[in-house]
Short mmCIF file of C-alpha atoms in Angstrom, two decimals:
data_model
loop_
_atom_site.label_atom_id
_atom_site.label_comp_id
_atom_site.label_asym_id
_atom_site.label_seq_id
_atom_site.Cartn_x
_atom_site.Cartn_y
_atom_site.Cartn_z
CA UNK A 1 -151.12 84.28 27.95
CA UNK A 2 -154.23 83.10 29.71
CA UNK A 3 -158.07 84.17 29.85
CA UNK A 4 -159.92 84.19 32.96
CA UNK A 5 -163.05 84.26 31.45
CA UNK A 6 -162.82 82.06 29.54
CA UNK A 7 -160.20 79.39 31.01
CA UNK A 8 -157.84 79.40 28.10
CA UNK A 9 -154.42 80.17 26.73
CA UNK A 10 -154.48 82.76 24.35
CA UNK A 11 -151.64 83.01 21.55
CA UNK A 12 -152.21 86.50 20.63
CA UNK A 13 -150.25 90.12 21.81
CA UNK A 14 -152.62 92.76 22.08
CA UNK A 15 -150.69 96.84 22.39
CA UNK A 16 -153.56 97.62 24.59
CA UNK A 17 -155.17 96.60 27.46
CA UNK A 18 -158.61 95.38 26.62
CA UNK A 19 -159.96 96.30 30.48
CA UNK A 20 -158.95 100.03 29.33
CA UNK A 21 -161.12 99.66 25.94
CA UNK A 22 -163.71 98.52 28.18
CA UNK A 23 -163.60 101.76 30.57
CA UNK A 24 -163.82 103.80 27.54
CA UNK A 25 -166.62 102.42 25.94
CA UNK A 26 -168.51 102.46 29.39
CA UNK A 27 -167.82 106.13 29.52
CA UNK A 28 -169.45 106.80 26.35
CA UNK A 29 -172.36 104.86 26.82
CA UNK A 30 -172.64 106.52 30.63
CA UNK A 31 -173.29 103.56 32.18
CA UNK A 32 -173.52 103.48 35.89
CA UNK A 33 -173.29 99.71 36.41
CA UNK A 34 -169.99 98.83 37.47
CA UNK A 35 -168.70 95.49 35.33
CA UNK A 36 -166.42 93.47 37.58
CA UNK A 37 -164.42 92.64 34.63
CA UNK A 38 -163.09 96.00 34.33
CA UNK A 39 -161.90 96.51 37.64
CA UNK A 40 -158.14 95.81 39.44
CA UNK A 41 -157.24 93.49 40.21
CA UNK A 42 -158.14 91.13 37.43
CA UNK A 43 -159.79 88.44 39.91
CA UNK A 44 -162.82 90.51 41.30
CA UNK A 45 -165.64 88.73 39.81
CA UNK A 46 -168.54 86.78 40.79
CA UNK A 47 -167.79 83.25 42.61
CA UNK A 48 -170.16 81.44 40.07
CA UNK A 49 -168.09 82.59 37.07
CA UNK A 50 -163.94 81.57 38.51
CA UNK A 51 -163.17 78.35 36.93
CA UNK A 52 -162.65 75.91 39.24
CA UNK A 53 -159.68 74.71 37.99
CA UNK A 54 -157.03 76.61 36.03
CA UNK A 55 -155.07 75.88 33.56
CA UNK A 56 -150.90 74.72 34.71
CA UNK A 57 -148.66 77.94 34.96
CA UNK A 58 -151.72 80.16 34.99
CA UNK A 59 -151.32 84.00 36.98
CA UNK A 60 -154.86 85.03 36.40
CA UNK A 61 -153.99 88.49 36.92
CA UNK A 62 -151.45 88.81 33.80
CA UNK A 63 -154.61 88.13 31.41
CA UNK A 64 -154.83 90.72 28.56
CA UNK A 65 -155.41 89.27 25.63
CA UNK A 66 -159.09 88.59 23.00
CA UNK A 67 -159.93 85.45 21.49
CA UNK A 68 -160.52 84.98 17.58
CA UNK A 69 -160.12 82.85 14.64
CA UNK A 70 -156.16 83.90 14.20
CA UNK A 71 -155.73 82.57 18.19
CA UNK A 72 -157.76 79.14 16.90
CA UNK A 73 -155.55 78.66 14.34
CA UNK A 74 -152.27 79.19 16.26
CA UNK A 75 -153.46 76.59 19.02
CA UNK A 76 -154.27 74.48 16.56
CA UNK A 77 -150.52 74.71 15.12
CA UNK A 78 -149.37 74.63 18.40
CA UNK A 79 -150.70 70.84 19.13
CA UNK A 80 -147.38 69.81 17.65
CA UNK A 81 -144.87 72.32 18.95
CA UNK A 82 -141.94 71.12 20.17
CA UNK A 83 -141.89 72.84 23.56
CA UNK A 84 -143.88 70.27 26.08
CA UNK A 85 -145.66 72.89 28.39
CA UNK A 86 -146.69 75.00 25.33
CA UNK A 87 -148.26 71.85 23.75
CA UNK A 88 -150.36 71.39 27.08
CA UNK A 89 -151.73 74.94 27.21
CA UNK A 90 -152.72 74.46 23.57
CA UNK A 91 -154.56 71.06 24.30
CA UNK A 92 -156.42 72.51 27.25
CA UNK A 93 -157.42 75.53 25.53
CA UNK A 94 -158.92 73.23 22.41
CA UNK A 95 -160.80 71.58 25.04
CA UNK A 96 -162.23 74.06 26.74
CA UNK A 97 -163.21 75.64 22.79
CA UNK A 98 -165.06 73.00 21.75
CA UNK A 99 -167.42 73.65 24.09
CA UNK A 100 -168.94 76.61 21.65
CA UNK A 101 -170.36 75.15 18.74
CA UNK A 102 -169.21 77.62 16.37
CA UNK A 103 -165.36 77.09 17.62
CA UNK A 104 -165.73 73.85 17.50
CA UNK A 105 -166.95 73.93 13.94
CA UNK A 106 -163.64 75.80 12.89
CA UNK A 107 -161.22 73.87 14.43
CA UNK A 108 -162.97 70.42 12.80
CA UNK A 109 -162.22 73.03 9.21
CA UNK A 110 -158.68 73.15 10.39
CA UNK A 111 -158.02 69.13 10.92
CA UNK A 112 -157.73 69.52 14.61
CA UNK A 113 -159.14 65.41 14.46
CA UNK A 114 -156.33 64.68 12.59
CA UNK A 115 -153.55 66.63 15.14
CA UNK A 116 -155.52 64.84 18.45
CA UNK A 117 -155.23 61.54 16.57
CA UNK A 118 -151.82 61.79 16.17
CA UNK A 119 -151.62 63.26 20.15
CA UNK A 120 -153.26 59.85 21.48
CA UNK A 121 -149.38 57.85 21.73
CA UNK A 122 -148.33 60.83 23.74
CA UNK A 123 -146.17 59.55 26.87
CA UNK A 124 -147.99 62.35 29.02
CA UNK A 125 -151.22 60.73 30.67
CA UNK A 126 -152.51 64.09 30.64
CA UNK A 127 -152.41 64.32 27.09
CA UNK A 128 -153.77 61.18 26.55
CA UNK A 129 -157.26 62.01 28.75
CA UNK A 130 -157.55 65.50 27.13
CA UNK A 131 -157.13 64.44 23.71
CA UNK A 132 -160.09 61.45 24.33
CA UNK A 133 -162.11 64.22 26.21
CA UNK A 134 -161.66 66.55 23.49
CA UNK A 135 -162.50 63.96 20.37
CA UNK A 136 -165.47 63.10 22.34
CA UNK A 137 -166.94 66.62 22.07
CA UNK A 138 -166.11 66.87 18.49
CA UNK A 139 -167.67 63.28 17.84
CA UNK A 140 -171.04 65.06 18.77
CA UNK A 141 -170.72 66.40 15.56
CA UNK A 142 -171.79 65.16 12.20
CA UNK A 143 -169.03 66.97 10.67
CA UNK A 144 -166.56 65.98 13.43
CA UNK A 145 -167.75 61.96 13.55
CA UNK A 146 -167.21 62.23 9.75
CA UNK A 147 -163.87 63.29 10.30
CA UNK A 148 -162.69 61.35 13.02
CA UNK A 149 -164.10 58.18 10.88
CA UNK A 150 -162.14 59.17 7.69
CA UNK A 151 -158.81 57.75 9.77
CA UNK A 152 -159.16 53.88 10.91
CA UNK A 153 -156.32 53.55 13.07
CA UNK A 154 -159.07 55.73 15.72
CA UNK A 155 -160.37 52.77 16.76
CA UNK A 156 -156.83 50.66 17.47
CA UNK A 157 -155.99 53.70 19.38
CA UNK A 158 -158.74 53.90 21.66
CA UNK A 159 -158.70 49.73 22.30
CA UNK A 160 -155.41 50.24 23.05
CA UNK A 161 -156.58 52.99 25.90
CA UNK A 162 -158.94 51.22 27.14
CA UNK A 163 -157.74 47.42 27.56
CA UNK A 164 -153.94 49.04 28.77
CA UNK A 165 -153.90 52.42 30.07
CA UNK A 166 -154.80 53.47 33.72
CA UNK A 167 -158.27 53.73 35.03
CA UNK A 168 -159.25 57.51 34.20
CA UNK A 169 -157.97 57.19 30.55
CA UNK A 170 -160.07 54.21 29.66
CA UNK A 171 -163.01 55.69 31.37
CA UNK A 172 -162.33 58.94 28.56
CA UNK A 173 -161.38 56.02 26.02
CA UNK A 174 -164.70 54.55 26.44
CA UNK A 175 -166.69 57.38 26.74
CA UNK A 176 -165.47 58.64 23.08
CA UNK A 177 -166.15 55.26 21.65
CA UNK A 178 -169.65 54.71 23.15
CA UNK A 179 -170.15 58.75 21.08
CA UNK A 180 -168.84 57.55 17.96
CA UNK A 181 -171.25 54.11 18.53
CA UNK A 182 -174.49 55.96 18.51
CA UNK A 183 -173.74 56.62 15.09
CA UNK A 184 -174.96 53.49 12.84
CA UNK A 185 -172.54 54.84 9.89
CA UNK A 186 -170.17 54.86 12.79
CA UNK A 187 -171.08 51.18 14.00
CA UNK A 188 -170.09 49.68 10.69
CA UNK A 189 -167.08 52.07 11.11
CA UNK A 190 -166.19 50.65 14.05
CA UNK A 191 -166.18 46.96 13.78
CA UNK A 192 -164.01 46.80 10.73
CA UNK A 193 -161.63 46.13 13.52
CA UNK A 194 -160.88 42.79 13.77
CA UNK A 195 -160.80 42.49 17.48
CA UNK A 196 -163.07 45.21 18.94
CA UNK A 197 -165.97 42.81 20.01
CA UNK A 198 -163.56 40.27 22.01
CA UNK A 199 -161.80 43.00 23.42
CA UNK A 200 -165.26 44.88 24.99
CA UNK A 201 -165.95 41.55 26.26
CA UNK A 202 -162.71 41.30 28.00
CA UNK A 203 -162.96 44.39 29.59
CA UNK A 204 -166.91 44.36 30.66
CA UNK A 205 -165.77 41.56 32.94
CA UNK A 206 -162.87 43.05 34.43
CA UNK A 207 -163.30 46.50 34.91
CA UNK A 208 -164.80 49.37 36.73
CA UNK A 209 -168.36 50.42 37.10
CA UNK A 210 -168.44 53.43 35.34
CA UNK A 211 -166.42 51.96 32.44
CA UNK A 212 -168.41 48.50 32.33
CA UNK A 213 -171.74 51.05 31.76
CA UNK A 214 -170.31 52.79 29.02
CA UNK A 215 -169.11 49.50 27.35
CA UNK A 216 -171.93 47.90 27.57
CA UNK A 217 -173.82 51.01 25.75
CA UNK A 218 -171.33 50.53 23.04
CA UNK A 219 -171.42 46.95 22.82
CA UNK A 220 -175.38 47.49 22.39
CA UNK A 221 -175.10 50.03 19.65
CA UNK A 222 -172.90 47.43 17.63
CA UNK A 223 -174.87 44.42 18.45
CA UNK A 224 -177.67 45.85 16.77
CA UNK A 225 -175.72 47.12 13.76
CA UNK A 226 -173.81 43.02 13.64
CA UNK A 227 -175.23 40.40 15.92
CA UNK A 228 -173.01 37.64 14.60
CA UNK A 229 -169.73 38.32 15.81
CA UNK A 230 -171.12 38.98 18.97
CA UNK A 231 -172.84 35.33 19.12
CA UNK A 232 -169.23 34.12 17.40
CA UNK A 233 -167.46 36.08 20.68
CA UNK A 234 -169.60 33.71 23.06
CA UNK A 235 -171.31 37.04 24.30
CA UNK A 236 -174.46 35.97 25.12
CA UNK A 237 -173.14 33.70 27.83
CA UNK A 238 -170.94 36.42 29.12
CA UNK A 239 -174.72 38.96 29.55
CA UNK A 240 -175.72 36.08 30.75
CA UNK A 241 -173.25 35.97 33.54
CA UNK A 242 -173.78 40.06 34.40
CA UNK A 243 -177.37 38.91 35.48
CA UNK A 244 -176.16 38.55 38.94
CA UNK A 245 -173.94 41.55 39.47
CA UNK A 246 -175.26 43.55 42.18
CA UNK A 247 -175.57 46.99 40.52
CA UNK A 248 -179.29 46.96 39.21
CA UNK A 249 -177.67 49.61 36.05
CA UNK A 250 -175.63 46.79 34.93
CA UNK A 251 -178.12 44.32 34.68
CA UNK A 252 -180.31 46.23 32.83
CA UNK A 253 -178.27 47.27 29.90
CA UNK A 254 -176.69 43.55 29.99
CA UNK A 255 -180.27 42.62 29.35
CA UNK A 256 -180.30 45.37 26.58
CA UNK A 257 -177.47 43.65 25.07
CA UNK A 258 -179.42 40.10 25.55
CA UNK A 259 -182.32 41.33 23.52
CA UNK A 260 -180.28 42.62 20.47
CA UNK A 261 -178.71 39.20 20.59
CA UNK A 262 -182.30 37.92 20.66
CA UNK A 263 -183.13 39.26 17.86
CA UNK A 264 -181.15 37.10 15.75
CA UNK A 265 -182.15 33.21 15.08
CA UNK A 266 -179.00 31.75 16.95
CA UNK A 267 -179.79 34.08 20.02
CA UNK A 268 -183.45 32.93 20.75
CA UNK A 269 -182.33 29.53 20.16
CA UNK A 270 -179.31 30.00 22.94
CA UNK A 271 -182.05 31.45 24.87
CA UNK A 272 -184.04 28.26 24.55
CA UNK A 273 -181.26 26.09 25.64
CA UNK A 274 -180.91 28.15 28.55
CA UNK A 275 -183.89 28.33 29.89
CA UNK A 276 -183.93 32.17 29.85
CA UNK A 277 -187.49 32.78 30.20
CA UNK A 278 -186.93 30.73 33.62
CA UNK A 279 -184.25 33.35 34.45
CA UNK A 280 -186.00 36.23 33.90
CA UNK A 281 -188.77 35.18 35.97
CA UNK A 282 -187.14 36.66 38.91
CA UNK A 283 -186.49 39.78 37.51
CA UNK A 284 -190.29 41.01 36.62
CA UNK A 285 -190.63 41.59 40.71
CA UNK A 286 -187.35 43.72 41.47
CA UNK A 287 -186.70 47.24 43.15
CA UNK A 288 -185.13 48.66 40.10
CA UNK A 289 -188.14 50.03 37.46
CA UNK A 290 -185.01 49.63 34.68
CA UNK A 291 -184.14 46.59 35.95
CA UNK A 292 -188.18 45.31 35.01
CA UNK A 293 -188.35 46.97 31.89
CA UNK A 294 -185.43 45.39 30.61
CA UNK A 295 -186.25 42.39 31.84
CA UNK A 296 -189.95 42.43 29.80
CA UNK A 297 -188.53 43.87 26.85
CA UNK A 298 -186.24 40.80 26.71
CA UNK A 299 -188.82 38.65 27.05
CA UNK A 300 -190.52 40.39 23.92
CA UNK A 301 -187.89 38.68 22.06
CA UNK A 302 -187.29 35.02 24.28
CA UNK A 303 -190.90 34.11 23.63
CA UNK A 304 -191.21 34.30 20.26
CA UNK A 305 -189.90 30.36 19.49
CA UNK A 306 -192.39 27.51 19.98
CA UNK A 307 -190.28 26.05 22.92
CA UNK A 308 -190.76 28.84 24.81
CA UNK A 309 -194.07 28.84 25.09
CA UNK A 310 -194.49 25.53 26.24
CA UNK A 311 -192.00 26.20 28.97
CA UNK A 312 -194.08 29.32 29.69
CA UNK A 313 -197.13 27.25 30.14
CA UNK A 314 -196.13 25.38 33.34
CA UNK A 315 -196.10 28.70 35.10
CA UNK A 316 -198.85 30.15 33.46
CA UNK A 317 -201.15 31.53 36.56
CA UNK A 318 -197.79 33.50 38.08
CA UNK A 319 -196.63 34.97 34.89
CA UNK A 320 -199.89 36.21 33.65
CA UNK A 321 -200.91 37.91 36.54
CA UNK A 322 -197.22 39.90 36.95
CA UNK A 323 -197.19 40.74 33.89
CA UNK A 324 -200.91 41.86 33.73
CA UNK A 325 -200.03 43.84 37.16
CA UNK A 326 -197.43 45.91 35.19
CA UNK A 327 -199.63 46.75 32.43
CA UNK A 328 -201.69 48.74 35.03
CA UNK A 329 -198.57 51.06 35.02
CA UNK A 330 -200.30 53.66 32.86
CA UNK A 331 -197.44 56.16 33.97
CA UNK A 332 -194.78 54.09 31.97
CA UNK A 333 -196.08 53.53 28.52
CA UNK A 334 -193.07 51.92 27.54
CA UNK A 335 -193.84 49.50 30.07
CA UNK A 336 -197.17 48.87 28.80
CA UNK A 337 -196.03 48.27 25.59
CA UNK A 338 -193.77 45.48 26.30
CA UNK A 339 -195.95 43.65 28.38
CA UNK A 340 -198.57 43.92 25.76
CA UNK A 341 -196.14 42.31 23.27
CA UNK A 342 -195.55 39.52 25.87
CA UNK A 343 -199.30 38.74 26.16
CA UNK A 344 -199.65 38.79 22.37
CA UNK A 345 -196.50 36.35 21.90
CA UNK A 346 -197.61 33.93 24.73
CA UNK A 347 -201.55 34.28 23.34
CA UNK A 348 -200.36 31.58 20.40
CA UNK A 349 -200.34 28.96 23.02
CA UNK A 350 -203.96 27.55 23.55
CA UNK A 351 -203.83 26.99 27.36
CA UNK A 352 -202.24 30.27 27.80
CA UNK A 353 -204.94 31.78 25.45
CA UNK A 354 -207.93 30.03 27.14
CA UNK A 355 -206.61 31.38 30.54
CA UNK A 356 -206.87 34.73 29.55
CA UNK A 357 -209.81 34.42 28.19
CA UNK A 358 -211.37 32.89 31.41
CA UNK A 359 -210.31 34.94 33.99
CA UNK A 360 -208.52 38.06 32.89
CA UNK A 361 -210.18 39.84 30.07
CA UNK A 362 -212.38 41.79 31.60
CA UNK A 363 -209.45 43.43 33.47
CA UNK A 364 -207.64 43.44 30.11
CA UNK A 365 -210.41 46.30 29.03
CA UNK A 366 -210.20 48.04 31.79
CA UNK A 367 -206.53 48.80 31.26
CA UNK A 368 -206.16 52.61 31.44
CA UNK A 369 -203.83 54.32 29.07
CA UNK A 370 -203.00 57.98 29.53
CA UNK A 371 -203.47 60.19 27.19
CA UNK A 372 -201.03 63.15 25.41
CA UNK A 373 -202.38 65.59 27.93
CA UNK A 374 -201.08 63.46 30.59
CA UNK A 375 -197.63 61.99 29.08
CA UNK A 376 -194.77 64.40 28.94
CA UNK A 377 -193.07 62.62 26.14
CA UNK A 378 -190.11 60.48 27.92
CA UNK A 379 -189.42 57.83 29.11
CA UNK A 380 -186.98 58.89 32.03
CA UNK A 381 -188.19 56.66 35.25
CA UNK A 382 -185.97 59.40 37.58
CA UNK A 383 -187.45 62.53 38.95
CA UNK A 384 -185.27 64.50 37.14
CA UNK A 385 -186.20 68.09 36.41
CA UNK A 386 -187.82 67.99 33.46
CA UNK A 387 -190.81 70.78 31.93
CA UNK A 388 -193.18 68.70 31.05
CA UNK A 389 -196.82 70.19 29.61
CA UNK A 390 -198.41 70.66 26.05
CA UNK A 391 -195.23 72.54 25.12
CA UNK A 392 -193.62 69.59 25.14
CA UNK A 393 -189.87 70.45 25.98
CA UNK A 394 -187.45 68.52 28.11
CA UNK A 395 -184.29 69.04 29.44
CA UNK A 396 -181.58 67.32 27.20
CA UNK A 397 -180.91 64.29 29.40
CA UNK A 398 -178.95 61.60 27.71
CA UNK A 399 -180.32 58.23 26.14
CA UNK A 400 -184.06 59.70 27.13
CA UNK A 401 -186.73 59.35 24.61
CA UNK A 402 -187.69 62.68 24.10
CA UNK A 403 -189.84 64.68 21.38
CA UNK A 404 -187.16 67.59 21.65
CA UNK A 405 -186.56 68.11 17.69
CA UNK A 406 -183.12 70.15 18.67
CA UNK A 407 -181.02 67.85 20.19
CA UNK A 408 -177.43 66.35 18.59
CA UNK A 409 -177.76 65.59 15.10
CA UNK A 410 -179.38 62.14 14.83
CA UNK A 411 -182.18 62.60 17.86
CA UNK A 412 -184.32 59.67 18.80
CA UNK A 413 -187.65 61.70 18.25
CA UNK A 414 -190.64 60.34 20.33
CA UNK A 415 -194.36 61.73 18.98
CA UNK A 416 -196.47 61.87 21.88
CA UNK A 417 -199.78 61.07 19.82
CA UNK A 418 -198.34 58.23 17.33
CA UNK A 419 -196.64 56.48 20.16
CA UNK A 420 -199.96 56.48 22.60
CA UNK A 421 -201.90 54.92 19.01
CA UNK A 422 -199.53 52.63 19.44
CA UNK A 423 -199.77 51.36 22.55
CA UNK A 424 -203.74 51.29 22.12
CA UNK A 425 -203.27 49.25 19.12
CA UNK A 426 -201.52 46.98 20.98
CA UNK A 427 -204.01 46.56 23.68
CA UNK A 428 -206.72 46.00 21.26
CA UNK A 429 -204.70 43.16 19.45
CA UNK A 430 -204.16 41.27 22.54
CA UNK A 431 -208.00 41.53 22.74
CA UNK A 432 -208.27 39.97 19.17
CA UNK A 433 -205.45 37.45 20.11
CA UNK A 434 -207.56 36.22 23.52
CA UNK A 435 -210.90 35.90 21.51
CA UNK A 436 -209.01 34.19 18.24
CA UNK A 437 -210.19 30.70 17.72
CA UNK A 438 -208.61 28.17 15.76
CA UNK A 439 -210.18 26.19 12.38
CA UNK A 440 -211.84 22.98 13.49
#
């Protein structure tokens, strides 16, 4: 049987009508209010609340049955029935379950991870898609990531999704394995697979949009856990490459891949040989504000080596004032930040130093930053809705610093006050850096 309200197939048989329990109590409460719920035919309700799409082999008017923890467990035991259509209707109403926390919570208590695992080598595509869309919810979950990493052969499955199956199952395939990568435990999880890194790069070059975004997410969340076997997997020359794609989203998290790779000895010396400072010169003056952040926070990490700063010194005039133009971005304090750690790395060259000493450091102390009355505590460069003030609450947007204690399980907590100390600190160690003078 199915549920309107709810979407879902419902394994239970109920001797009475609910709608008729729900006249009754009405009538002894005397309420006047007329609930569209109770009335024939079954369909009269609000537009806002009709799902917009149904389940297969739904009549919406032949609902009559309640939801509870004996119809979880039956659709749970019904994942593996033999009869094709009755496996489907289970599937979709798991899916649309997980979506209350405290259903999902008892299906993870009944091994549901383990029954979707087993689903993902169905021959149905539609099986296939549900079952990623449905691990991805659950992965949202400590509990549910802790399951779901308790069987190994996960992550085969999913690489086998997403480098062979069609176009909407690897985008669901990729989307459940960039969940389970913003898990660190999960990172290390993840590349025990032997071939997981060359495979990502395989598909970041050949793919779709939308799936190229969500790989390169992942790729950045394992990068930082492992930045060898990227650097083994030639990966920095393949970021390099995604420099010039034309979607501005792509070239900024291909630069947030670059600067994990940075991080590690072998990266900032690739960086050298390439020139990459000379690359991202380019970059500091584009449309995209992502695009410029990225591109600064990279070079947080590309001018750290001695031969970078001497390359940086034959442009010296031109970078210094760009990147002295963004710091006057008070409204992006991330942006500040990494163009104050620029500065600071390029301040250990003496011509640079002297320079800035010369003829910018009066306009270095006039640099405004904004205070915690003025900074709603993100980073989000969208006007998105978000309800910003001294309350200091934000709507749950995804990979958004926010100070929102409530969000997931691992949130990436911003304090408003430590993080503006921060950035002050900054600005007055560039100060100390341009005034520095060596031993004679």
């Amino acid at each position: 049987m199915f549920c309107p309200h709810k979407n879902s197939y419902l394994q239970l048989v109920c001797a009475m009508n609910p709608r008729t329990i729900n006249k009754a109590v009405d009538r002894a409460m005397r309420k006047t209010h007329i609930d569209s719920h109770t009335e024939d035919p079954a369909a009269q309700r609000l537009d806002s609340m009709q799902p917009s799409l149904y389940a297969p082999h739904v009549d919406i008017t032949r609902a009559r049955l309640g939801f509870g923890r004996v119809g979880l467990r039956l659709i749970n035991r019904d994942l593996h029935s033999p009869d094709h259509l009755k496996q489907l209707q289970a599937l979709h109403s798991i899916l649309d379950q997980v979506q209350i926390s405290e259903n999902a919570m008892f299906l993870i208590n009944l091994q549901v991870v383990y029954r979707l695992i087993d689903l993902m080598h169905n021959r149905n595509p539609i099986i296939r898609e549900k079952v990623c869309l449905t691990l991805t919810h659950l992965a949202t979950y400590y509990q549910g990531r802790q399951r779901i990493m308790s069987r190994i052969t996960i992550v085969r499955n999913l690489m086998l999704l997403i480098m062979r199956d069609r176009k909407e199952i690897r985008y669901a395939a990729a989307y459940t394995l960039r969940t389970l990568a913003r898990d660190r435990c999960a990172c290390e999880f993840i590349l025990k697979d032997p071939e997981v890194v060359e495979n990502l790069l395989k598909m970041i070059k050949h793919d779709h949009v939308g799936i190229v975004l969500l790989h390169l997410r992942t790729f950045e969340n394992l990068t930082e856990w492992d930045p060898v076997r990227p650097l083994k997997a030639n990966a920095f020359q393949v970021m390099l490459t995604l420099f010039n794609d034309a979607d501005p989203r792509i070239v900024s998290h291909a630069m947030n891949c670059m600067a994990q790779l940075c991080k590690h000895e072998v990266g900032r010396t690739l960086a050298d040989e390439y020139d990459l400072n000379f690359v991202l010169r380019r970059f500091l003056t584009h449309v995209s504000t992502e695009v410029i952040i990225s591109a600064v926070n990279l070079m947080a990490f590309t001018t750290i080596t001695t031969r970078s700063k001497w390359r940086v010194k034959e442009w010296t005039v031109d970078m210094t004032k760009r990147l002295l133009l963004l710091c006057h971005t008070h409204n992006k304090p991330l942006l500040q930040l990494k163009c104050f750690q620029v500065l600071l790395n390029l301040c250990d060259a003496p011509d640079v130093r002297n320079h800035l000493k010369k003829y910018w450091e009066k306009n270095i102390e006039q640099i405004h930053i904004r205070t915690h009355e003025e900074w709603d505590g993100t980073t989000e460069t969208t006007s998105y809705g978000l309800e910003t003030g001294h309350n200091y609450r934000t709507m749950c947007i995804e990979d958004v610093e926010t100070i929102k204690n409530d969000y997931g399980d691992n949130p990436y907590v911003v304090n408003v006050h430590s993080y503006l100390r921060r950035v002050q600190e900054k600005k007055r160690q560039l100060l100390r850096a341009i005034n520095w003078k060596p031993y004679k």
